[in-house]
Coordinates of C-alpha atoms in Angstrom, one line a residue:
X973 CA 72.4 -45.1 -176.5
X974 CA 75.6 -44.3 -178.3
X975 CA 76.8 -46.4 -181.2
X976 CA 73.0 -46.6 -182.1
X977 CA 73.8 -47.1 -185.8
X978 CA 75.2 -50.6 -185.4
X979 CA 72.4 -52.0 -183.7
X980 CA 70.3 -51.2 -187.1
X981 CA 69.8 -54.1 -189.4
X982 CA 71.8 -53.8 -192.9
X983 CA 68.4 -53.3 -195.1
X984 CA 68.8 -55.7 -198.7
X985 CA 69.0 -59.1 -200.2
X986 CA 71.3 -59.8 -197.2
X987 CA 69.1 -58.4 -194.7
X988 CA 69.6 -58.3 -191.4
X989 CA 73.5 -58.7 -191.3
X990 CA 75.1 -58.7 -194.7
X991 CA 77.7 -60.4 -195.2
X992 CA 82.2 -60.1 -194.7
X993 CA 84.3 -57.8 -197.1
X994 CA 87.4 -58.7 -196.2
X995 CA 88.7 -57.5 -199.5
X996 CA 87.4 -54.0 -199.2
X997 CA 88.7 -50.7 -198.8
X998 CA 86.7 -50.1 -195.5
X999 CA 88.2 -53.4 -193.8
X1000 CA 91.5 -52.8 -195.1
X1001 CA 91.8 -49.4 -193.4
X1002 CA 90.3 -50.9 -190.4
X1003 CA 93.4 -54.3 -190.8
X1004 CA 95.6 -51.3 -191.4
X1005 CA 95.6 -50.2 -187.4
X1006 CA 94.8 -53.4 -185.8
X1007 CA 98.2 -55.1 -187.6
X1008 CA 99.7 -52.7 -184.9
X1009 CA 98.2 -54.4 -182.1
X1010 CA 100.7 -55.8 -179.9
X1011 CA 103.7 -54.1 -182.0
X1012 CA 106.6 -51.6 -182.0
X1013 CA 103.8 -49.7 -183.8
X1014 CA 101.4 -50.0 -181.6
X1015 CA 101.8 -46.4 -180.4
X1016 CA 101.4 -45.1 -183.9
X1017 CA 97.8 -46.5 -183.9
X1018 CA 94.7 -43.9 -185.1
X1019 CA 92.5 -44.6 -182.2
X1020 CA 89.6 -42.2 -183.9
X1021 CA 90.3 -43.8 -187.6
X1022 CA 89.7 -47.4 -186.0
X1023 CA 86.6 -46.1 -184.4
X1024 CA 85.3 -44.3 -187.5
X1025 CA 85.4 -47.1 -189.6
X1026 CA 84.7 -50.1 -187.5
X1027 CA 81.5 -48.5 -186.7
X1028 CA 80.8 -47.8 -190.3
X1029 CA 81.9 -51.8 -191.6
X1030 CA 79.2 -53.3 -188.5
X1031 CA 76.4 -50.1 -189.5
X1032 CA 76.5 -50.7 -193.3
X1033 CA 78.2 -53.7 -194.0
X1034 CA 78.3 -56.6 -192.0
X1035 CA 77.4 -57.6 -188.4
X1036 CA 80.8 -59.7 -187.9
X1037 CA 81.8 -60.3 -183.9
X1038 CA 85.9 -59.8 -185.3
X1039 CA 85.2 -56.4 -185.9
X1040 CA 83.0 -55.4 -182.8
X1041 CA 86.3 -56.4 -181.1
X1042 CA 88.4 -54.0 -182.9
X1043 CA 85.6 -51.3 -182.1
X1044 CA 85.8 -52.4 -177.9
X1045 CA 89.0 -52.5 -177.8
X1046 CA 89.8 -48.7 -179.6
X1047 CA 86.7 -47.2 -177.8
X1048 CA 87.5 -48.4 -174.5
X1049 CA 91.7 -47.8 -175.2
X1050 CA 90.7 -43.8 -176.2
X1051 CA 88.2 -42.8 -173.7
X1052 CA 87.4 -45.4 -170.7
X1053 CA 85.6 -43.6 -168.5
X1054 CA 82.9 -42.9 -171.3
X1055 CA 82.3 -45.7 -173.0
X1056 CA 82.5 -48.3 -170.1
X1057 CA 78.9 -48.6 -170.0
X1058 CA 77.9 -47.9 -172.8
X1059 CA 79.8 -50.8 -174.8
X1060 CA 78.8 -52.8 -172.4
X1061 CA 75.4 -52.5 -173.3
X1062 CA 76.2 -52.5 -176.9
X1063 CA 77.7 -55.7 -176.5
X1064 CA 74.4 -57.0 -174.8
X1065 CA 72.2 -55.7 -177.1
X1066 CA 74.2 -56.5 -180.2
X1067 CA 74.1 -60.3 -178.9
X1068 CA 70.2 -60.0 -178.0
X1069 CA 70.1 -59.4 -182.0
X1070 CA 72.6 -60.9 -183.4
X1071 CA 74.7 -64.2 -181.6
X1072 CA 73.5 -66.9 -184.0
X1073 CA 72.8 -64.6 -187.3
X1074 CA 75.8 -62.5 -186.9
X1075 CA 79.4 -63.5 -188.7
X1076 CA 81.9 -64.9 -188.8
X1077 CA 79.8 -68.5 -189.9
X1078 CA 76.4 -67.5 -188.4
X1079 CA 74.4 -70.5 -187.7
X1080 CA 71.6 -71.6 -185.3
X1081 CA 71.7 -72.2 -181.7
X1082 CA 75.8 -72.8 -182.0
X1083 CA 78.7 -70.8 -181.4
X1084 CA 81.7 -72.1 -184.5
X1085 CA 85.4 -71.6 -182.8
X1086 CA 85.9 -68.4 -184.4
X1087 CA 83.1 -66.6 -183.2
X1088 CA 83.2 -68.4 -180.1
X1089 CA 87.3 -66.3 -180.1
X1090 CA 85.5 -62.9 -181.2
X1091 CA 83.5 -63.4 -178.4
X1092 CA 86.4 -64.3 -176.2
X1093 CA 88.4 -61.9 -176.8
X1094 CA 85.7 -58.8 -176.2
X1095 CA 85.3 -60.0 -172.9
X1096 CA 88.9 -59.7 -172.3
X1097 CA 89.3 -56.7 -173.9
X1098 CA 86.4 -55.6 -171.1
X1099 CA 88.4 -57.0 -168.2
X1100 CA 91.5 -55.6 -169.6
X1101 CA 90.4 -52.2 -170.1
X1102 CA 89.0 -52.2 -166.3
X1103 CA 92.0 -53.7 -164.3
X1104 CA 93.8 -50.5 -166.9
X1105 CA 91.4 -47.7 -165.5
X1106 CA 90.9 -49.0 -161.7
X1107 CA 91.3 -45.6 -160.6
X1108 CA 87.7 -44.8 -162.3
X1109 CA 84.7 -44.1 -160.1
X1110 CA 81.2 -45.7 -160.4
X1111 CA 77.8 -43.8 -159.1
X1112 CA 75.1 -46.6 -157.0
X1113 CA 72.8 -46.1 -160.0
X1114 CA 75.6 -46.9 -162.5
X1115 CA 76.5 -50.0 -160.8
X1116 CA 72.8 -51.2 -160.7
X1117 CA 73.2 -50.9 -164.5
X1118 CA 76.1 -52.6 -164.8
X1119 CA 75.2 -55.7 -162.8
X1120 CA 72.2 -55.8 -164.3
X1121 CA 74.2 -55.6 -168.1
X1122 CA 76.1 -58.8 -166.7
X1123 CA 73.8 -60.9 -166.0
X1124 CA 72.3 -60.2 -169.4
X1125 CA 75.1 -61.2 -171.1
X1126 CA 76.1 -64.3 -169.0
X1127 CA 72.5 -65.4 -169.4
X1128 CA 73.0 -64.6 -173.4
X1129 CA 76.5 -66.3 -173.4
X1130 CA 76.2 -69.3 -170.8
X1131 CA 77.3 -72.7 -172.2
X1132 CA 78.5 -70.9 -175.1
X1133 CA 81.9 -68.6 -174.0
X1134 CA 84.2 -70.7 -171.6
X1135 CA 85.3 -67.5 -169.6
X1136 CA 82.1 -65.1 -169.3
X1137 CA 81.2 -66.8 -165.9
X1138 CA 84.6 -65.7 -164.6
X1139 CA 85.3 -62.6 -165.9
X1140 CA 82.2 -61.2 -165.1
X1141 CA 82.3 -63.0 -161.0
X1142 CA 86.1 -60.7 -160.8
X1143 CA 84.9 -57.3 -162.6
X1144 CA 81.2 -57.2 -160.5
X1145 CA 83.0 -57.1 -156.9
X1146 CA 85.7 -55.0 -157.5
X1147 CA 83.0 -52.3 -159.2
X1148 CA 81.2 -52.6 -156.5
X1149 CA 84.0 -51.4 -154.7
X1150 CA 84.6 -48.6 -156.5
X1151 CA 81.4 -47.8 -156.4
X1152 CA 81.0 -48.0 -152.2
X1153 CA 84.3 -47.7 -150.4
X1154 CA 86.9 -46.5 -152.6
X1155 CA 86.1 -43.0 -151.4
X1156 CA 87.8 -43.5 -147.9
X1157 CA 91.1 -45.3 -149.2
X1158 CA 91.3 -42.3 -151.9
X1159 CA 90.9 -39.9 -149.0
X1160 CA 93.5 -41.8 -147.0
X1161 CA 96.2 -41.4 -149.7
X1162 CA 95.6 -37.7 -149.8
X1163 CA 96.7 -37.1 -146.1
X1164 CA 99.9 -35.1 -146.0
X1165 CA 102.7 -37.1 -145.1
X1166 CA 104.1 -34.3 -142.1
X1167 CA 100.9 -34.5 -140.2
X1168 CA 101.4 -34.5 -136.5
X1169 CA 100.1 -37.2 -135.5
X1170 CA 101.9 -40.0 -134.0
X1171 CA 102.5 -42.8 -136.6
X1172 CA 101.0 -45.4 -134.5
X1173 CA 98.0 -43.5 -134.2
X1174 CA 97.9 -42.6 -137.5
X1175 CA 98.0 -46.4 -138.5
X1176 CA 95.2 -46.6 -136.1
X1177 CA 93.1 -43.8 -137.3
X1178 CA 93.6 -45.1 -141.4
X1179 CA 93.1 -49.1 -140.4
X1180 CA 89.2 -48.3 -139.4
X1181 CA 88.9 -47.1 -142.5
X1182 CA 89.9 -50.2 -144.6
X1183 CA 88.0 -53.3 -145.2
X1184 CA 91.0 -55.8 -143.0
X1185 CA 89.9 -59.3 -144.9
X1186 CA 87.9 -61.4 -142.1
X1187 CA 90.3 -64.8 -142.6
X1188 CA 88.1 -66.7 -140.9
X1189 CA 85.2 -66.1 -143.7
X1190 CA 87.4 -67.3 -146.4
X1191 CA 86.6 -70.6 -148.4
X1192 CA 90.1 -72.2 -148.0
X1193 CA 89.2 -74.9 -150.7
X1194 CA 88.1 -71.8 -153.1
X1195 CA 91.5 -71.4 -155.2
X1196 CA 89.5 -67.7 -156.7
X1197 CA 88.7 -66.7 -153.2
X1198 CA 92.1 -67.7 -151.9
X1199 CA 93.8 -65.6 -154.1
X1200 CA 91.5 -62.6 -153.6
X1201 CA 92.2 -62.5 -150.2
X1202 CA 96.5 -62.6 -150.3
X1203 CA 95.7 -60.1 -153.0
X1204 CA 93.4 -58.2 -150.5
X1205 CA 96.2 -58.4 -147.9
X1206 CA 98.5 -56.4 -150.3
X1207 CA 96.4 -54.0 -151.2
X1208 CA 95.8 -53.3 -147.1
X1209 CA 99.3 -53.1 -146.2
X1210 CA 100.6 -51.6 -149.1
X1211 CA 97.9 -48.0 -148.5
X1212 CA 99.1 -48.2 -145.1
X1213 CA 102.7 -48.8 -145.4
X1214 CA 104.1 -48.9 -149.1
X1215 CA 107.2 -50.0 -147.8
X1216 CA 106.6 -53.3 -146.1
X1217 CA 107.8 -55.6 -147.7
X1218 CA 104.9 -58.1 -146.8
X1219 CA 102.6 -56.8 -149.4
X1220 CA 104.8 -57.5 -152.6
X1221 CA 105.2 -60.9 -151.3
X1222 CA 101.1 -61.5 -150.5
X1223 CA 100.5 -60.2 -154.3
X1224 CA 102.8 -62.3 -155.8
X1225 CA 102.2 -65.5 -153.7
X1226 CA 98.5 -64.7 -154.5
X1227 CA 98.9 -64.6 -158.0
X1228 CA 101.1 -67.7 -158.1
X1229 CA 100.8 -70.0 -155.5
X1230 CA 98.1 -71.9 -157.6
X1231 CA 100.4 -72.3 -161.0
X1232 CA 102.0 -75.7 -161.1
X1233 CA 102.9 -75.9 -164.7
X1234 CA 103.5 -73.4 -168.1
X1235 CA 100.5 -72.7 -169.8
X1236 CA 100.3 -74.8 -172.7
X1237 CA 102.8 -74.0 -175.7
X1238 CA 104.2 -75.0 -179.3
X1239 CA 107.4 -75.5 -180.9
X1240 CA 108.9 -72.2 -180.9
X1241 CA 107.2 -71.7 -177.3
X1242 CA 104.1 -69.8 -178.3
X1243 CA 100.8 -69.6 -175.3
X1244 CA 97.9 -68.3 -175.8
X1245 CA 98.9 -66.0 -172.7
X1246 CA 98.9 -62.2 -173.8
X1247 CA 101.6 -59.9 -173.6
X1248 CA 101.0 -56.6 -171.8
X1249 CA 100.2 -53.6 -174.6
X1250 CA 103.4 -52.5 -175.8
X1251 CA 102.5 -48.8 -175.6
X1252 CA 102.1 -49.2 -171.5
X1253 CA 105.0 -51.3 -171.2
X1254 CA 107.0 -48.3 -173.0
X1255 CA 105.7 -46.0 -170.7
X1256 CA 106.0 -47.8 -167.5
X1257 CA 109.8 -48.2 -168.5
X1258 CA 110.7 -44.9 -169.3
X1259 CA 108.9 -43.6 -165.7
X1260 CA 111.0 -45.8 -163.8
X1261 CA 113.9 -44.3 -165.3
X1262 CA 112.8 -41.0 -165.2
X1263 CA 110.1 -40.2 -162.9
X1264 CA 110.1 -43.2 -160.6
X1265 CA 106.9 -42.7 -157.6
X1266 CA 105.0 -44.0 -155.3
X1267 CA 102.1 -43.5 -157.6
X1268 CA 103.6 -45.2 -160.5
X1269 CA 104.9 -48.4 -158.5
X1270 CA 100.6 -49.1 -157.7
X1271 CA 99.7 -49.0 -161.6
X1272 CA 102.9 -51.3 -162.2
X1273 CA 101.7 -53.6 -159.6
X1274 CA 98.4 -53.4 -160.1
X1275 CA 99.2 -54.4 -163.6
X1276 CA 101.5 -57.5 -162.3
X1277 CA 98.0 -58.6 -160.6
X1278 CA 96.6 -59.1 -163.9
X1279 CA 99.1 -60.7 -165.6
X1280 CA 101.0 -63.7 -163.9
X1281 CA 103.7 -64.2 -166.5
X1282 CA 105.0 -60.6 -167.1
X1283 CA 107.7 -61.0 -164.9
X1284 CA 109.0 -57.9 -166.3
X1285 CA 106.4 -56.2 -164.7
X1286 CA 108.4 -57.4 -161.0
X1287 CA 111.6 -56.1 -162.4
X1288 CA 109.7 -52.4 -163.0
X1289 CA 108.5 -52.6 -159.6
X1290 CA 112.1 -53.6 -158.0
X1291 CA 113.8 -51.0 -160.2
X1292 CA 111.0 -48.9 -159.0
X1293 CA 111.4 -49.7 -155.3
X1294 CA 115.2 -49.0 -155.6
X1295 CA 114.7 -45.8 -156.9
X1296 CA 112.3 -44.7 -154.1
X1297 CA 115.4 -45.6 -151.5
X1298 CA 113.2 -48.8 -150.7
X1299 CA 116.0 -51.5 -150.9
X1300 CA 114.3 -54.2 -148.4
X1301 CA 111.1 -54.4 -150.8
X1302 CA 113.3 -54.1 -154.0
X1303 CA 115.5 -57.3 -152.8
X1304 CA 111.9 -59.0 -151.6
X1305 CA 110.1 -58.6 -155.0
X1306 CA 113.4 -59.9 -156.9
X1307 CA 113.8 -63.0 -154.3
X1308 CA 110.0 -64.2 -154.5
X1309 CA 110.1 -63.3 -158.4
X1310 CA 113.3 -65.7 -158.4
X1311 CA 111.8 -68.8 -157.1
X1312 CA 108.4 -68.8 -159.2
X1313 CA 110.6 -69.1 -162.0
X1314 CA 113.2 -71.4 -161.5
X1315 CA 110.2 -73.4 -160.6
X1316 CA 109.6 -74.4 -164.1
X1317 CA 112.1 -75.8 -166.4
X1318 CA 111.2 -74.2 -169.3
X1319 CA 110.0 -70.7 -168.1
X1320 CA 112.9 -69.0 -170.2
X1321 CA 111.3 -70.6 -173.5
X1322 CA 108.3 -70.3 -172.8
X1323 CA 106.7 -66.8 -175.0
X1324 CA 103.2 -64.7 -175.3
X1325 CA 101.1 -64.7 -178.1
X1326 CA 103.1 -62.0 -179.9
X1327 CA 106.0 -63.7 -179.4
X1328 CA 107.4 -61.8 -176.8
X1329 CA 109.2 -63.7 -173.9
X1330 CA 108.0 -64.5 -170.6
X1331 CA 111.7 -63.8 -169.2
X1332 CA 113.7 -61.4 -171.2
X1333 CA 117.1 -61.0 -171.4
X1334 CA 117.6 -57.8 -169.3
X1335 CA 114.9 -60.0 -166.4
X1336 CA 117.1 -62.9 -166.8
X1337 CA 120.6 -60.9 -165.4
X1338 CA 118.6 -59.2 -162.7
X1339 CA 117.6 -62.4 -161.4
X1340 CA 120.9 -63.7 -161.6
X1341 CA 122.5 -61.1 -159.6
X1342 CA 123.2 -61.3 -156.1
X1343 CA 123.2 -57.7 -154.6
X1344 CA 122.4 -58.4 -151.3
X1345 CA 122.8 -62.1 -150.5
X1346 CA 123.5 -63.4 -146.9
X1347 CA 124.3 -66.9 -146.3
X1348 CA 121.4 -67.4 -144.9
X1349 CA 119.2 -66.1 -148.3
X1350 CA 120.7 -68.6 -149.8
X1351 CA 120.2 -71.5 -147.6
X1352 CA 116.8 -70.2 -147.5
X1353 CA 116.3 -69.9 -151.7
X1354 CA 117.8 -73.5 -152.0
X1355 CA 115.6 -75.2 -149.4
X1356 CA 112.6 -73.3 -151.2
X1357 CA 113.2 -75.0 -154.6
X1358 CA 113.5 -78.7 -152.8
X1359 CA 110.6 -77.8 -150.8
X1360 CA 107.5 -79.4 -153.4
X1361 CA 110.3 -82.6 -154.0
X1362 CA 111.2 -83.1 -150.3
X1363 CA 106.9 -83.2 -150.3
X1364 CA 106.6 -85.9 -153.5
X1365 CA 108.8 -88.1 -151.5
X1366 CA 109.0 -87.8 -147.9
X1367 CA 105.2 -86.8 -147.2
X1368 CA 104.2 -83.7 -145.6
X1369 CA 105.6 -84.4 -141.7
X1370 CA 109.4 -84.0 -143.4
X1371 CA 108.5 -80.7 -145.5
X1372 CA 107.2 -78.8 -142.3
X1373 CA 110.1 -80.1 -140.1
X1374 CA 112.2 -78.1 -142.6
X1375 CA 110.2 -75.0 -142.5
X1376 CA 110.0 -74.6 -139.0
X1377 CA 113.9 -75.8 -138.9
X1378 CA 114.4 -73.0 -141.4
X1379 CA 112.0 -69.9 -139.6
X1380 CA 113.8 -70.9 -136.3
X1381 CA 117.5 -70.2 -137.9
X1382 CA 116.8 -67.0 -140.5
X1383 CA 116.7 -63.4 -139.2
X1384 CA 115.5 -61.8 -142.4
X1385 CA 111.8 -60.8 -142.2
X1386 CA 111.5 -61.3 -146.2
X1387 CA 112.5 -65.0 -146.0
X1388 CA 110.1 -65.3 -142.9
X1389 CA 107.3 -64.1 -144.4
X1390 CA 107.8 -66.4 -147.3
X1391 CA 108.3 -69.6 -145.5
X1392 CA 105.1 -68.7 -143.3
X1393 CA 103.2 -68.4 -147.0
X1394 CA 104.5 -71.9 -147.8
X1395 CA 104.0 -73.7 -144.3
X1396 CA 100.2 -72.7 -145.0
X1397 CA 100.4 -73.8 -148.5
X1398 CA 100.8 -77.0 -147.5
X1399 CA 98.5 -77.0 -144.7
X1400 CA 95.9 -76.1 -147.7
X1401 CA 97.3 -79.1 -149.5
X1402 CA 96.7 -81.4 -146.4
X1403 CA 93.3 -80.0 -146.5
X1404 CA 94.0 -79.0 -142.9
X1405 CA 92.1 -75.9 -143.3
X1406 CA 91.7 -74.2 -139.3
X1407 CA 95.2 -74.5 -138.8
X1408 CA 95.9 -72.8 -142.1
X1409 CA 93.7 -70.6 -140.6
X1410 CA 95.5 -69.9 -137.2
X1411 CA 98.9 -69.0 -139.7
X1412 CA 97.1 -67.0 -141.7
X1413 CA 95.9 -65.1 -138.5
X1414 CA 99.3 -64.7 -136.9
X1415 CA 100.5 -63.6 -140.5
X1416 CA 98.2 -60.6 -140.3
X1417 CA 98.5 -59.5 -136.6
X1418 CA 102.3 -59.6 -137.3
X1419 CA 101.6 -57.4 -140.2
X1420 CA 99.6 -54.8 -138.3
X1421 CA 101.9 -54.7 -135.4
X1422 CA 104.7 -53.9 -137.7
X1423 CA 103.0 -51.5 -139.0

């Protein structure tokens, strides 16, 4: 196994795991990179220096969990597809050794709150790193290896580390299917786009090849698996047709549909959410601008999926869309990004952990703007706000009356499809799950038959 070296016990009077040297010239060089986390410098950061020397600091000087995350987080930022694995089973075989005797505060059978962060924060890094590299490919045997690393860990970390169980139940799927059936949607988006096939039967010929989510399979009470499958539903219609609008409003009423208040924050508006990396926020801006494609809108959005907040990330994909002469989506992702934030009061205030906002100032005049605003957009965008107050107070009777009021007046397929998402929104609140169903259903065969 790579990275043997800091698996090795630190031989001495502090045998097995030494002890921190915070003040030393190895962990200064290794604090000298990792201040650029998150920063304007971030792109100046020496991936192979961090490496170097985090690996030398846990091999001769201390086993200390803040420092293993530095080492996951440059060894999986510089070379992904080869170190996947094995830090994953670095990780599990450093905890097999070292959970309750490694720093910081080593102690028996408990986890303090700073380790219990270290520890946090790897397994973010892990799921980070992944959702950054989903167009890597997994071999049967490597998957084995990988499920079988999980459950190691989980079983090593269970009732210790509040997200492991979580992580680890999104990551183990969605390897799986890029171990099993990725192969037929990358073969799909290789067909050349003047083949002479008929569209329809094109449509046809690329819809056996994708898993279409089975609605009436889904736990409707199961918020996770809820989500998945709107997310699912994106992800179909988007590699079939990247210009209906119906799969940029699935993602994002997937990813949001759930949130009912701002993660918790302090005075000057701090969360614990995290930002996106500043280095592919810097690239993703300059390729819209310059190199806008079809290719680059899936990593933006695929990046949106993975972080609810980064509202930005919808602005890329708009500016994105507009660029690639797909106006209807563009407006779509701007109108659905407009009401999830003037759901919450304080939205504009509200800031990630680097103290970056969640709406910036350029985010905050493109929602503002009206470019192509219909009366009836409007009505629409108005009744959508009153919509979870017309609920509080007149009960759920009055609330579908004005949906079905509304679907029967509009003509604008982007405001249909988002008042069909809420009608079954609050058919899931009423816990009236088959005819949530039945929506859901209708939602989908209207999807494929435009298509």
């Amino acid at each position: 196994m790579k990275y043997q070296s800091i698996l090795q016990d630190i031989q001495g009077e502090l045998f097995p795991v030494g002890i921190p040297d915070e003040e030393g010239s190895l962990f200064f060089t290794i604090d000298e990179q990792v201040m650029k986390f998150g920063s304007l410098q971030h792109d100046s950061i020496n991936w192979d220096n961090l490496i170097t020397h985090s690996q030398k600091y846990l091999s001769e000087v201390c086993k200390d969990y803040k420092v293993l995350q530095y080492f996951g987080y440059a060894v999986l930022y510089k070379n992904f597809a080869l170190n996947f694995i094995d830090f994953i089973e670095l990780f599990s075989e450093f905890n097999k050794k070292y959970l309750f005797l490694g720093h910081p505060k080593p102690s028996d059978n408990t986890l303090n709150r700073f380790k219990e962060k270290a520890i946090s924060l790897i397994i973010e890094r892990i799921e980070n790193a992944f959702n950054n590299n989903s167009e890597i490919k997994f071999t049967a045997l490597e998957n084995d290896k990988l499920n079988k690393l999980f459950n190691d860990i989980f079983l090593q970390l269970d009732g210790y580390i509040a997200n492991v169980k979580s992580v680890f139940d999104r990551l183990q799927p969605r390897i799986k299917e890029q171990t099993d059936s990725d192969e037929s949607i990358l073969t799909i988006s290789k067909e050349p786009e003047d083949i002479s096939l008929s569209k329809e039967h094109t449509a046809i010929q690329r819809t056996r090849n994708l898993d279409i989510p089975n609605i009436h399979e889904v736990d409707l009470q199961n918020v996770r698996k809820l989500k998945q499958m709107y997310l699912q539903i994106a992800d179909i219609t988007c590699s079939l047709e990247p210009t209906s609008i119906l799969s940029y409003i699935s993602r994002r009423f997937g990813l949001w549909h759930s949130i009912s208040q701002l993660p918790e924050m302090d005075i000057n508006g701090i969360t614990a959410m995290q930002a996106v990396p500043a280095d592919k926020l810097s690239d993703y801006r300059e390729l819209v601008s310059s190199s806008p494609s079809l290719e680059l809108l899936s990593r933006i959005e695929k990046t949106v999926t993975t972080s609810p907040y980064w509202v930005e990330g919808s602005y890329l994909s708009a500016k994105c869309c507009q660029a690639l002469k797909m106006s209807e989506a563009a407006e779509a992702i701007k109108n659905v990004t407009r009401q999830f934030v003037s759901k919450f009061s304080t939205f504009s205030s509200a800031k990630f952990q680097n103290g970056e906002p969640f709406l910036s100032e350029t985010v905050s005049i493109w929602l503002e703007e009206n470019e192509a605003s219909p009366q009836e957009l409007k009505t629409v965008e108005q009744e959508l706000n009153n919509f979870d107050e017309i609920y509080n107070s007149e009960g759920f009777v009055a609330v579908l009356k004005l949906i079905d009021e509304q679907l029967k007046q509009i003509t604008d397929i982007r405001s249909k499809n988002y008042l069909q998402f809420e009608k079954i929104r609050y058919f899931l609140k009423e816990e009236m799950f088959t005819i949530a169903l039945t929506e859901l259903s209708e939602l989908i065969d209207n999807c494929k038959n435009i298509l």
